[in-house]
PDB file of C-alpha atoms in Angstrom:
ATOM      1  CA  MET A   6      88.769  88.637  60.166  1.00  0.00           C
ATOM      2  CA  LYS A   7      88.267  85.245  61.779  1.00  0.00           C
ATOM      3  CA  TYR A   8      89.748  84.513  65.198  1.00  0.00           C
ATOM      4  CA  GLN A   9      90.648  81.114  66.590  1.00  0.00           C
ATOM      5  CA  VAL A  10      89.510  81.263  70.213  1.00  0.00           C
ATOM      6  CA  ILE A  11      89.957  78.970  73.161  1.00  0.00           C
ATOM      7  CA  ILE A  12      86.902  78.816  75.386  1.00  0.00           C
ATOM      8  CA  VAL A  13      86.683  77.000  78.699  1.00  0.00           C
ATOM      9  CA  LEU A  14      83.540  75.416  80.118  1.00  0.00           C
ATOM     10  CA  ASP A  15      82.486  76.624  83.555  1.00  0.00           C
ATOM     11  CA  GLU A  16      80.495  73.601  84.680  1.00  0.00           C
ATOM     12  CA  SER A  17      78.799  75.457  87.530  1.00  0.00           C
ATOM     13  CA  ARG A  18      77.270  77.877  85.025  1.00  0.00           C
ATOM     14  CA  ASN A  19      77.206  75.496  82.055  1.00  0.00           C
ATOM     15  CA  LYS A  20      78.699  78.215  79.856  1.00  0.00           C
ATOM     16  CA  SER A  21      81.935  78.386  77.871  1.00  0.00           C
ATOM     17  CA  TYR A  22      83.950  81.482  78.714  1.00  0.00           C
ATOM     18  CA  TYR A  23      86.666  83.219  76.730  1.00  0.00           C
ATOM     19  CA  TYR A  24      90.185  82.166  77.638  1.00  0.00           C
ATOM     20  CA  ALA A  25      92.431  83.378  74.807  1.00  0.00           C
ATOM     21  CA  TYR A  26      92.769  83.600  71.080  1.00  0.00           C
ATOM     22  CA  VAL A  27      95.416  81.680  69.179  1.00  0.00           C
ATOM     23  CA  ALA A  28      96.818  81.545  65.664  1.00  0.00           C
ATOM     24  CA  GLU A  29      95.298  78.115  65.037  1.00  0.00           C
ATOM     25  CA  ASN A  30      93.500  75.189  66.649  1.00  0.00           C
ATOM     26  CA  GLY A  31      91.108  77.151  68.845  1.00  0.00           C
ATOM     27  CA  ASN A  32      87.895  75.642  70.186  1.00  0.00           C
ATOM     28  CA  ILE A  33      85.793  78.016  68.105  1.00  0.00           C
ATOM     29  CA  GLU A  34      86.142  80.430  65.231  1.00  0.00           C
ATOM     30  CA  CYS A  35      84.481  83.819  65.452  1.00  0.00           C
ATOM     31  CA  GLU A  36      84.675  87.225  63.836  1.00  0.00           C
ATOM     32  CA  GLU A  37      85.108  89.246  67.015  1.00  0.00           C
ATOM     33  CA  LEU A  38      86.751  88.977  70.394  1.00  0.00           C
ATOM     34  CA  PRO A  39      85.214  90.014  73.708  1.00  0.00           C
ATOM     35  CA  PRO A  40      84.940  93.813  73.701  1.00  0.00           C
ATOM     36  CA  TYR A  41      87.133  94.387  76.748  1.00  0.00           C
ATOM     37  CA  ALA A  42      90.801  95.287  77.108  1.00  0.00           C
ATOM     38  CA  ASP A  43      90.558  94.265  80.783  1.00  0.00           C
ATOM     39  CA  ILE A  44      91.433  90.560  80.658  1.00  0.00           C
ATOM     40  CA  ASN A  45      89.216  89.814  83.670  1.00  0.00           C
ATOM     41  CA  LYS A  46      86.227  91.301  81.883  1.00  0.00           C
ATOM     42  CA  ALA A  47      87.141  89.378  78.736  1.00  0.00           C
ATOM     43  CA  HIS A  48      87.344  86.152  80.754  1.00  0.00           C
ATOM     44  CA  ALA A  49      83.864  86.936  82.101  1.00  0.00           C
ATOM     45  CA  CYS A  50      82.411  86.767  78.575  1.00  0.00           C
ATOM     46  CA  TYR A  51      80.794  83.576  77.357  1.00  0.00           C
ATOM     47  CA  TRP A  52      80.074  82.543  73.808  1.00  0.00           C
ATOM     48  CA  ASN A  53      76.384  82.018  73.113  1.00  0.00           C
ATOM     49  CA  GLY A  54      77.025  80.657  69.633  1.00  0.00           C
ATOM     50  CA  LYS A  55      76.643  84.029  67.928  1.00  0.00           C
ATOM     51  CA  LYS A  56      78.285  86.660  70.110  1.00  0.00           C
ATOM     52  CA  TRP A  57      80.138  87.322  73.342  1.00  0.00           C
ATOM     53  CA  VAL A  58      77.948  88.005  76.369  1.00  0.00           C
ATOM     54  CA  PHE A  59      79.376  89.655  79.499  1.00  0.00           C
ATOM     55  CA  ASP A  60      78.501  87.850  82.748  1.00  0.00           C
ATOM     56  CA  PRO A  61      78.786  90.233  85.737  1.00  0.00           C
ATOM     57  CA  GLU A  62      78.535  87.346  88.237  1.00  0.00           C
ATOM     58  CA  LYS A  63      81.474  85.559  86.605  1.00  0.00           C
ATOM     59  CA  TYR A  64      83.419  88.835  86.652  1.00  0.00           C
ATOM     60  CA  ALA A  65      82.728  89.264  90.389  1.00  0.00           C
ATOM     61  CA  GLU A  66      83.872  85.662  90.960  1.00  0.00           C
ATOM     62  CA  ILE A  67      87.115  86.246  89.034  1.00  0.00           C
ATOM     63  CA  GLU A  68      87.795  89.428  91.008  1.00  0.00           C
ATOM     64  CA  ALA A  69      87.064  87.683  94.331  1.00  0.00           C
ATOM     65  CA  ILE A  70      89.417  84.823  93.457  1.00  0.00           C
ATOM     66  CA  GLN A  71      92.196  87.241  92.547  1.00  0.00           C
ATOM     67  CA  ILE A  72      91.738  89.212  95.782  1.00  0.00           C
ATOM     68  CA  ALA A  73      91.826  85.992  97.812  1.00  0.00           C
ATOM     69  CA  GLU A  74      94.968  84.824  95.986  1.00  0.00           C
ATOM     70  CA  LYS A  75      96.663  88.186  96.564  1.00  0.00           C
ATOM     71  CA  GLU A  76      95.790  88.115 100.267  1.00  0.00           C
ATOM     72  CA  ALA A  77      97.047  84.531 100.590  1.00  0.00           C
ATOM     73  CA  THR A  78     100.308  85.453  98.845  1.00  0.00           C
ATOM     74  CA  GLU A  79     100.790  88.490 101.086  1.00  0.00           C
ATOM     75  CA  LYS A  80     100.069  86.395 104.186  1.00  0.00           C
ATOM     76  CA  ALA A  81     102.553  83.712 103.101  1.00  0.00           C
ATOM     77  CA  GLU A  82     105.207  86.365 102.419  1.00  0.00           C
ATOM     78  CA  THR A  83     104.592  87.964 105.821  1.00  0.00           C
ATOM     79  CA  GLU A  84     104.867  84.593 107.548  1.00  0.00           C
ATOM     80  CA  ALA A  85     108.027  83.755 105.602  1.00  0.00           C
ATOM     81  CA  ARG A  86     109.622  87.034 106.695  1.00  0.00           C
ATOM     82  CA  ALA A  87     108.686  86.294 110.325  1.00  0.00           C
ATOM     83  CA  VAL A  88     110.495  82.935 110.368  1.00  0.00           C
ATOM     84  CA  PRO A  89     114.173  83.361 111.225  1.00  0.00           C
ATOM     85  CA  THR A  90     116.787  81.764 109.010  1.00  0.00           C
ATOM     86  CA  SER A  91     119.284  79.205 110.304  1.00  0.00           C
ATOM     87  CA  ALA A  92     121.993  81.875 110.246  1.00  0.00           C
ATOM     88  CA  GLU A  93     119.823  84.241 112.310  1.00  0.00           C
ATOM     89  CA  LEU A  94     119.073  81.445 114.793  1.00  0.00           C
ATOM     90  CA  ALA A  95     122.774  80.605 115.065  1.00  0.00           C
ATOM     91  CA  ILE A  96     123.608  84.240 115.844  1.00  0.00           C
ATOM     92  CA  ALA A  97     120.842  84.346 118.475  1.00  0.00           C
ATOM     93  CA  VAL A  98     122.152  81.166 120.137  1.00  0.00           C
ATOM     94  CA  MET A  99     125.672  82.614 120.238  1.00  0.00           C
ATOM     95  CA  GLU A 100     124.334  85.831 121.806  1.00  0.00           C
ATOM     96  CA  LEU A 101     122.460  83.783 124.399  1.00  0.00           C
ATOM     97  CA  GLY A 102     125.652  81.885 125.209  1.00  0.00           C
ATOM     98  CA  ASP A 103     127.571  85.153 125.611  1.00  0.00           C
ATOM     99  CA  ASN A 104     124.859  86.548 127.872  1.00  0.00           C
ATOM    100  CA  VAL A 105     124.824  83.401 130.047  1.00  0.00           C
ATOM    101  CA  SER A 106     128.612  83.636 130.354  1.00  0.00           C
ATOM    102  CA  LEU A 107     128.346  87.298 131.405  1.00  0.00           C
ATOM    103  CA  LEU A 108     125.699  86.406 133.989  1.00  0.00           C
ATOM    104  CA  MET A 109     127.825  83.596 135.398  1.00  0.00           C
ATOM    105  CA  ASP A 110     130.782  85.983 135.703  1.00  0.00           C
ATOM    106  CA  ALA A 111     128.566  88.528 137.487  1.00  0.00           C
ATOM    107  CA  VAL A 112     127.231  85.892 139.917  1.00  0.00           C
ATOM    108  CA  SER A 113     130.754  84.694 140.631  1.00  0.00           C
ATOM    109  CA  GLU A 114     131.874  88.274 141.290  1.00  0.00           C
ATOM    110  CA  LEU A 115     128.922  88.824 143.618  1.00  0.00           C
ATOM    111  CA  ALA A 116     129.716  85.591 145.448  1.00  0.00           C
ATOM    112  CA  ASN A 117     133.292  86.776 145.961  1.00  0.00           C
ATOM    113  CA  GLU A 118     132.046  90.145 147.303  1.00  0.00           C
ATOM    114  CA  VAL A 119     129.586  88.439 149.669  1.00  0.00           C
ATOM    115  CA  ALA A 120     132.334  86.121 150.919  1.00  0.00           C
ATOM    116  CA  ALA A 121     134.636  89.101 151.456  1.00  0.00           C
ATOM    117  CA  MET A 122     131.917  90.955 153.405  1.00  0.00           C
ATOM    118  CA  LYS A 123     131.405  87.933 155.665  1.00  0.00           C
ATOM    119  CA  GLY A 124     135.122  87.857 156.284  1.00  0.00           C
ATOM    120  CA  GLY A 125     135.778  84.828 154.213  1.00  0.00           C
ATOM    121  CA  GLU A 126     138.878  86.281 152.601  1.00  0.00           C
TER     122      GLU A 126
END
């Protein structure tokens, strides 16, 4: 069976690595696909003109990129959860206003008690 395969050039390595196979219009035609069910390992295979060759350095690079992307996503999600929404900020401002009002009432009550103790009333 012949496969239509899309390969992508990695300029830093000057090798064309497996990307996917398609029904038609691939970059190359070959009789076998990379021998890995793990898509990362398949993507780490380059075509040497006759067969697929696994590149462990490319595989390590792919894995490192995915780990970095996962960590960046998790960090962004954590930061997004830490930022209060407008509704949460509005509630906090209202609570602050209520607390200031309660404090002003308490100070006024204390002032009245101090005035009464000094004989002001």
